[in-house]
Amino acid sequence: MTEPIDPITLAVLAGRMEQIADEMDATLFRAAFNPIIAEAHDASHGLYHPATGDTLVQGKSGLPIFVGVMSFAVRAVIDKAEEHGDLADGDIYIFNDAHIGGTHLNDMRLVRPYFRDGKPFCFLASVGHWHDLGGGVPGNYNPAATDVFQEAFVLPPVRLARAGVVQTDVIDILMRNTRLPQSAEGDLNGQLGALDLGVKRMDELLDEYGADTVRAALDSLQDRAEMLMRAELTDLPDGRWEAEDFLDNDGITDTPLAIRVALEIKGDTMTLDFTGTADRCAGPVNIALPTAVATAYVAIKHIFPALPANAGVMRPIDVKIPETSLLSAPFPAPVGGYTETILRMIDVIFSAASQAAPDRVVANAYGTINALSIAGKRENGQPWVMFSFYGGGHGGSPEGDGLNHGNAPISTATIPPMEILEAAYPVMFRQWALRPDSAGAGTHRGGMGAVYEIEVLEKDATAFLFGERGRFAPQGVAGGGSAALNVFSYEQADGWHSPPMASKMVGIKLEQGQAVRLETPGGGGFGPASGRDPAAVARDVAMGLMSSDTATDAYGEAWKEAQS
């Protein structure tokens, strides 16, 4: 049993360990070849428990969704190592199997044990979104996939390094299963460098403070996180609140899919019960169980932002996922569009929580990353794949209007800059602007969505879209209004067209000079529109964020007063 640790030492060690994860993040961001990691920061690093795989520390720049799912990934490596019984210092496991490690197959996970005194002290892990891993669609967001093999190459946990010796045959297999081997090798080397740095920094930390003290700090941080979470729950009223929303379709059958939650608080515990959610579907909006559990953590972290990022936060929370639902899909069900489904999970958790504690919750954000891939070949025959995600409006909050053109609330990933995309790929952005009239009305309106129009400069290309919110708009809370729908269109010789399934389409042939266009949703409104300051309505109209007609329809008397 470890001795209690004093608060000052605990705070210092918490900061040091978070800094280790932050440095690992920064190392990969600087070294990665693909813009989704280097610019958008779709990656994460952390420290994990040597026996359970629980998250101990995560960097501030990493994606919140990885806090939860990476514990499942590390647990899978622990199980694999125990099966063989030969875990060694310098071993590194690599895999992308989403049914084991959560999220989707683009997220390549590297897990390395950190040894001290001949025993595993913790695990270090790195995860990053690789640009392409084979499959039926360049960039791997395949809205027509009916199994994971149509999405990407699947790698179970295997040893990339044995006692410090890299297994080059594993790298050969990986590089043979991507359209962009140079990008993949650069990202892999960046992740290996991040793990090396993590080992170096852990050596320095334990040399300075000793293994027992650092171990005591890690245990104490989890216990304190649990204590803080229970205190937060105790401050909320007991009760049960329900919410539902829908996915447009699964990309195969044009039928809406319900996502339902019942949020129940009893004393210092919470239950999130997703009974009533749609059953497993044919298309790739299924998610694996680790992803569903991790999503609950992301929503909780938004509602209680001051809580630390470790596994202790989830101890008082019971997440119930029906085994037959699309939130618990077994291998080899397709899960490539996980982002769209977990965004809807967060939306319904927010909507349910707003009934219990409206002062803590924001309205629904735009609710889709609009994963767009455009691919072709350059004049020299080299393939190019531009994959990116796109922004929209965030929901209004008790404190003010929602953020215009923000990134998805599942992450801290940023939208790659237009200049970077145009420099890297043969495309030109005709438009990159805020979308007027896209926000939900409210006392505090939602943020504005965006308009992107992208022209192909090469001889020809093919586009693929995996989006959502084409038929079910982001909702307001506390009486706020819904935002605009997501709109996608593509240019052909006879004019502009829209996908039959609204938000998903594969195989869009584009000739040189033709374009695709995204008009993303804004965020939902917070509070009734009748409570909005007339001066704020007038300002939005004057700035071109809202038309006079929309102001009349949404705000009525407030707009009349602003004009008088």
Coordinates of N, CA, C and O in Angstrom, one line a residue, residues 50-155:
P50 N -0.9 -0.1 -15.8 CA -0.2 -1.3 -16.2 C -1.0 -2.6 -16.2 O -0.7 -3.6 -16.8
A51 N -2.1 -2.6 -15.3 CA -2.9 -3.8 -15.2 C -4.2 -3.7 -15.8 O -4.7 -4.7 -16.4
T52 N -4.9 -2.6 -15.7 CA -6.3 -2.4 -16.2 C -6.3 -1.7 -17.5 O -7.3 -1.8 -18.2
G53 N -5.3 -0.9 -17.9 CA -5.3 -0.1 -19.1 C -6.1 1.2 -18.9 O -6.2 2.0 -19.9
D54 N -6.6 1.5 -17.7 CA -7.3 2.7 -17.5 C -6.5 4.0 -17.8 O -5.3 4.0 -17.6
T55 N -7.2 5.0 -18.3 CA -6.5 6.2 -18.6 C -6.0 6.9 -17.3 O -6.8 7.2 -16.4
L56 N -4.7 7.2 -17.3 CA -4.1 7.9 -16.1 C -4.0 9.4 -16.4 O -4.3 10.2 -15.6
V57 N -3.4 9.7 -17.6 CA -3.1 11.1 -18.0 C -3.3 11.1 -19.5 O -2.8 10.2 -20.2
Q58 N -3.9 12.2 -20.0 CA -3.9 12.5 -21.4 C -3.5 13.9 -21.7 O -3.8 14.8 -20.9
G59 N -2.8 14.1 -22.8 CA -2.4 15.5 -23.2 C -3.6 16.4 -23.5 O -4.7 15.9 -23.9
K60 N -3.4 17.7 -23.3 CA -4.5 18.6 -23.6 C -4.9 18.8 -25.0 O -6.0 19.2 -25.4
S61 N -3.9 18.5 -25.9 CA -4.2 18.7 -27.3 C -4.8 17.5 -28.0 O -5.2 17.6 -29.2
G62 N -4.9 16.4 -27.3 CA -5.4 15.2 -27.9 C -6.9 15.2 -28.0 O -7.6 15.9 -27.3
L63 N -7.5 14.3 -28.8 CA -8.9 14.3 -29.0 C -9.6 13.7 -27.7 O -9.2 12.6 -27.3
P64 N -10.6 14.3 -27.2 CA -11.3 13.8 -26.0 C -11.8 12.3 -26.2 O -11.8 11.6 -25.2
I65 N -12.3 12.0 -27.4 CA -12.8 10.6 -27.6 C -11.8 9.6 -27.3 O -12.1 8.5 -26.9
F66 N -10.5 9.9 -27.4 CA -9.4 8.9 -27.2 C -9.2 8.7 -25.7 O -8.6 7.7 -25.4
V67 N -9.6 9.5 -24.8 CA -9.5 9.3 -23.4 C -10.1 8.0 -23.0 O -9.5 7.2 -22.3
G68 N -11.3 7.7 -23.6 CA -12.0 6.5 -23.2 C -11.6 5.3 -24.1 O -11.3 4.2 -23.5
V69 N -11.5 5.5 -25.4 CA -11.2 4.4 -26.2 C -9.8 3.8 -26.1 O -9.6 2.6 -26.3
M70 N -8.9 4.7 -25.8 CA -7.5 4.2 -25.7 C -7.3 3.2 -24.5 O -6.4 2.4 -24.5
S71 N -8.1 3.4 -23.5 CA -8.0 2.4 -22.4 C -8.4 1.0 -22.9 O -7.8 0.0 -22.4
F72 N -9.4 0.9 -23.8 CA -9.8 -0.4 -24.4 C -8.6 -0.9 -25.2 O -8.3 -2.1 -25.2
A73 N -7.9 0.0 -26.0 CA -6.8 -0.4 -26.8 C -5.7 -0.9 -26.0 O -5.1 -2.0 -26.3
V74 N -5.4 -0.3 -24.9 CA -4.3 -0.7 -24.0 C -4.7 -2.0 -23.4 O -3.8 -3.0 -23.2
R75 N -5.9 -2.2 -23.0 CA -6.4 -3.4 -22.4 C -6.2 -4.6 -23.3 O -5.8 -5.7 -22.9
A76 N -6.5 -4.3 -24.6 CA -6.3 -5.4 -25.6 C -4.9 -5.8 -25.7 O -4.6 -7.0 -25.9
V77 N -4.0 -4.9 -25.6 CA -2.5 -5.2 -25.7 C -2.1 -6.0 -24.4 O -1.4 -7.0 -24.5
I78 N -2.6 -5.6 -23.3 CA -2.4 -6.3 -22.0 C -2.8 -7.7 -22.2 O -2.1 -8.7 -21.8
D79 N -4.0 -7.9 -22.7 CA -4.6 -9.3 -22.9 C -3.7 -10.1 -23.8 O -3.4 -11.3 -23.6
K80 N -3.3 -9.5 -24.9 CA -2.4 -10.2 -25.9 C -1.1 -10.5 -25.3 O -0.6 -11.7 -25.5
A81 N -0.5 -9.6 -24.5 CA 0.8 -9.9 -23.9 C 0.7 -11.0 -22.8 O 1.6 -11.9 -22.7
E82 N -0.4 -11.0 -22.1 CA -0.6 -12.1 -21.1 C -0.8 -13.4 -21.8 O -0.4 -14.4 -21.2
E83 N -1.4 -13.4 -22.9 CA -1.7 -14.7 -23.7 C -0.3 -15.3 -24.0 O -0.2 -16.5 -24.0
H84 N 0.6 -14.5 -24.4 CA 1.9 -15.0 -24.8 C 2.9 -15.0 -23.7 O 3.9 -15.8 -23.7
G85 N 2.7 -14.2 -22.7 CA 3.5 -14.3 -21.5 C 5.0 -13.8 -21.6 O 5.9 -14.3 -20.9
D86 N 5.2 -13.0 -22.6 CA 6.6 -12.6 -22.9 C 6.8 -11.1 -23.1 O 7.6 -10.7 -23.9
L87 N 6.0 -10.3 -22.5 CA 6.1 -8.8 -22.6 C 7.5 -8.4 -22.2 O 7.9 -8.7 -21.1
A88 N 8.1 -7.6 -23.0 CA 9.5 -7.1 -22.7 C 9.7 -5.6 -22.8 O 8.9 -5.0 -23.5
D89 N 10.6 -5.1 -22.1 CA 11.0 -3.7 -22.3 C 11.4 -3.4 -23.7 O 12.2 -4.2 -24.3
G90 N 10.8 -2.4 -24.3 CA 11.1 -2.1 -25.7 C 10.1 -2.7 -26.7 O 10.2 -2.4 -27.9
D91 N 9.2 -3.5 -26.2 CA 8.1 -4.0 -27.1 C 7.2 -2.8 -27.5 O 6.9 -1.9 -26.7
I92 N 6.7 -2.8 -28.7 CA 5.7 -1.9 -29.2 C 4.7 -2.7 -30.0 O 5.0 -3.4 -30.9
Y93 N 3.4 -2.5 -29.6 CA 2.3 -3.2 -30.3 C 1.7 -2.1 -31.2 O 1.6 -0.9 -30.9
I94 N 1.2 -2.6 -32.4 CA 0.5 -1.7 -33.3 C -0.8 -2.4 -33.8 O -0.8 -3.6 -34.0
F95 N -1.8 -1.6 -33.9 CA -3.1 -2.2 -34.5 C -4.0 -1.0 -34.8 O -3.9 0.1 -34.3
N96 N -5.1 -1.4 -35.7 CA -6.1 -0.4 -36.0 C -7.5 -1.0 -35.8 O -8.5 -0.4 -36.2
D97 N -7.6 -2.2 -35.3 CA -8.9 -2.9 -35.2 C -9.8 -2.1 -34.3 O -9.7 -2.1 -33.1
A98 N -10.9 -1.5 -35.0 CA -11.8 -0.6 -34.3 C -12.7 -1.3 -33.3 O -13.2 -0.7 -32.4
H99 N -13.0 -2.6 -33.6 CA -13.9 -3.3 -32.7 C -13.2 -3.7 -31.4 O -13.9 -3.9 -30.4
I100 N -11.9 -3.6 -31.3 CA -11.1 -3.8 -30.1 C -10.7 -2.5 -29.5 O -10.9 -2.3 -28.3
G101 N -10.2 -1.6 -30.3 CA -9.7 -0.3 -29.8 C -10.6 0.9 -30.0 O -10.2 2.0 -29.6
G102 N -11.8 0.7 -30.6 CA -12.7 1.8 -30.7 C -12.4 2.7 -32.0 O -11.5 2.4 -32.7
T103 N -13.3 3.7 -32.2 CA -13.3 4.6 -33.3 C -13.3 3.9 -34.6 O -14.2 3.1 -34.9
H104 N -12.4 4.1 -35.5 CA -12.4 3.5 -36.9 C -11.0 3.1 -37.3 O -10.0 3.4 -36.6
L105 N -10.9 2.5 -38.5 CA -9.7 1.8 -38.9 C -8.6 2.8 -39.3 O -7.4 2.4 -39.3
N106 N -8.9 4.1 -39.5 CA -7.9 5.0 -39.8 C -7.0 5.4 -38.6 O -5.9 5.9 -38.8
D107 N -7.5 5.1 -37.4 CA -6.8 5.5 -36.2 C -5.8 4.4 -35.9 O -6.2 3.3 -35.3
M108 N -4.6 4.6 -36.2 CA -3.5 3.6 -35.9 C -3.0 3.8 -34.5 O -2.5 4.9 -34.1
R109 N -3.0 2.7 -33.7 CA -2.6 2.8 -32.3 C -1.3 2.1 -32.1 O -1.1 1.0 -32.5
L110 N -0.4 2.8 -31.4 CA 0.8 2.2 -31.0 C 0.9 2.2 -29.4 O 0.6 3.2 -28.8
V111 N 1.1 1.0 -28.8 CA 1.1 0.9 -27.4 C 2.4 0.3 -26.9 O 2.9 -0.8 -27.4
R112 N 3.1 0.9 -26.0 CA 4.4 0.5 -25.5 C 4.5 0.5 -24.0 O 4.1 1.4 -23.3
P113 N 4.9 -0.7 -23.4 CA 5.0 -0.7 -22.0 C 6.2 0.1 -21.5 O 7.3 0.1 -22.2
Y114 N 6.1 0.8 -20.4 CA 7.2 1.5 -19.8 C 7.6 0.7 -18.5 O 6.8 0.5 -17.6
F115 N 8.8 0.2 -18.6 CA 9.3 -0.6 -17.5 C 10.1 0.2 -16.5 O 10.8 1.1 -16.8
R116 N 10.0 -0.2 -15.2 CA 10.8 0.3 -14.1 C 11.1 -0.8 -13.2 O 10.2 -1.6 -12.7
D117 N 12.4 -1.0 -12.9 CA 12.8 -2.1 -12.0 C 12.4 -3.4 -12.5 O 12.0 -4.3 -11.7
G118 N 12.4 -3.6 -13.8 CA 12.1 -4.9 -14.4 C 10.6 -5.2 -14.5 O 10.3 -6.3 -14.9
K119 N 9.7 -4.3 -14.2 CA 8.3 -4.5 -14.2 C 7.6 -3.4 -15.0 O 8.1 -2.2 -14.9
P120 N 6.5 -3.7 -15.6 CA 5.7 -2.6 -16.3 C 5.2 -1.6 -15.2 O 4.5 -2.0 -14.3
F121 N 5.6 -0.3 -15.4 CA 5.1 0.7 -14.5 C 3.8 1.4 -15.0 O 2.9 1.7 -14.3
C122 N 3.8 1.5 -16.3 CA 2.6 2.0 -17.0 C 2.7 1.7 -18.5 O 3.7 1.1 -18.9
F123 N 1.7 2.0 -19.3 CA 1.8 2.0 -20.7 C 1.8 3.4 -21.3 O 1.0 4.2 -20.8
L124 N 2.6 3.6 -22.3 CA 2.5 4.8 -23.1 C 1.8 4.4 -24.4 O 2.0 3.4 -25.0
A125 N 0.9 5.3 -24.9 CA 0.2 5.0 -26.2 C 0.1 6.2 -27.1 O 0.0 7.4 -26.6
S126 N 0.1 6.0 -28.3 CA 0.0 7.0 -29.4 C -1.0 6.5 -30.4 O -1.0 5.4 -30.8
V127 N -1.9 7.4 -30.7 CA -2.9 7.1 -31.8 C -3.0 8.3 -32.7 O -3.0 9.5 -32.3
G128 N -3.1 8.0 -34.0 CA -3.2 9.1 -35.0 C -4.0 8.6 -36.2 O -4.0 7.4 -36.5
H129 N -4.7 9.6 -36.8 CA -5.5 9.3 -38.0 C -4.6 9.2 -39.2 O -4.2 10.2 -39.7
W130 N -4.3 8.0 -39.7 CA -3.6 7.8 -41.0 C -4.5 8.2 -42.2 O -5.7 7.9 -42.1
H131 N -3.9 8.7 -43.2 CA -4.6 9.3 -44.3 C -5.4 8.2 -45.1 O -6.5 8.4 -45.6
D132 N -4.8 7.1 -45.3 CA -5.4 6.0 -46.1 C -4.8 4.7 -45.8 O -3.6 4.5 -45.6
L133 N -5.8 3.7 -45.6 CA -5.4 2.3 -45.3 C -6.1 1.3 -46.2 O -6.7 0.4 -45.7
G134 N -6.0 1.6 -47.5 CA -6.7 0.7 -48.5 C -8.2 0.8 -48.4 O -8.7 1.9 -48.3
G135 N -8.9 -0.3 -48.6 CA -10.3 -0.2 -48.6 C -10.9 0.2 -49.9 O -10.2 0.5 -50.9
G136 N -12.2 0.4 -50.0 CA -12.9 0.7 -51.2 C -13.0 2.1 -51.6 O -13.3 2.5 -52.7
V137 N -12.7 3.0 -50.6 CA -12.7 4.5 -50.9 C -11.4 5.1 -50.4 O -11.0 4.9 -49.3
P138 N -10.8 5.9 -51.3 CA -9.6 6.7 -50.8 C -9.9 7.5 -49.6 O -10.9 8.2 -49.6
G139 N -9.1 7.4 -48.5 CA -9.4 8.1 -47.3 C -10.3 7.3 -46.3 O -10.4 7.7 -45.2
N140 N -10.9 6.2 -46.8 CA -11.6 5.2 -46.0 C -12.9 5.5 -45.4 O -13.5 4.7 -44.8
Y141 N -13.5 6.7 -45.7 CA -14.8 7.0 -45.2 C -15.8 6.5 -46.3 O -16.1 7.3 -47.3
N142 N -16.2 5.3 -46.3 CA -17.0 4.6 -47.3 C -18.4 4.5 -46.9 O -18.7 3.6 -46.1
P143 N -19.3 5.4 -47.3 CA -20.7 5.3 -46.8 C -21.5 4.2 -47.3 O -22.6 3.9 -46.8
A144 N -21.0 3.4 -48.3 CA -21.7 2.3 -48.8 C -21.1 0.9 -48.3 O -21.5 -0.1 -48.8
A145 N -20.2 1.0 -47.3 CA -19.5 -0.2 -46.8 C -20.6 -1.1 -46.0 O -21.3 -0.5 -45.3
T146 N -20.5 -2.4 -46.2 CA -21.3 -3.3 -45.5 C -20.5 -4.2 -44.6 O -21.1 -5.1 -43.9
D147 N -19.2 -4.1 -44.6 CA -18.3 -4.8 -43.6 C -17.0 -4.0 -43.5 O -16.7 -3.1 -44.4
V148 N -16.2 -4.3 -42.5 CA -15.0 -3.5 -42.3 C -14.0 -3.7 -43.5 O -13.1 -2.8 -43.7
F149 N -14.1 -4.8 -44.2 CA -13.1 -5.1 -45.2 C -13.3 -4.1 -46.4 O -12.3 -3.9 -47.2
Q150 N -14.5 -3.6 -46.5 CA -14.7 -2.6 -47.6 C -14.3 -1.2 -47.1 O -14.2 -0.3 -47.9
E151 N -13.9 -1.1 -45.8 CA -13.5 0.2 -45.3 C -12.0 0.4 -45.3 O -11.5 1.5 -45.7
A152 N -11.3 -0.6 -44.9 CA -9.8 -0.5 -44.8 C -9.2 -1.8 -44.5 O -9.9 -2.7 -44.1
F153 N -7.9 -1.8 -44.6 CA -7.1 -3.0 -44.1 C -7.2 -3.1 -42.6 O -7.1 -2.1 -41.9
V154 N -7.4 -4.3 -42.1 CA -7.6 -4.5 -40.6 C -6.4 -5.2 -40.0 O -6.0 -6.3 -40.5
L155 N -5.8 -4.5 -39.0 CA -4.6 -5.1 -38.4 C -5.0 -5.3 -36.9 O -5.2 -4.4 -36.2

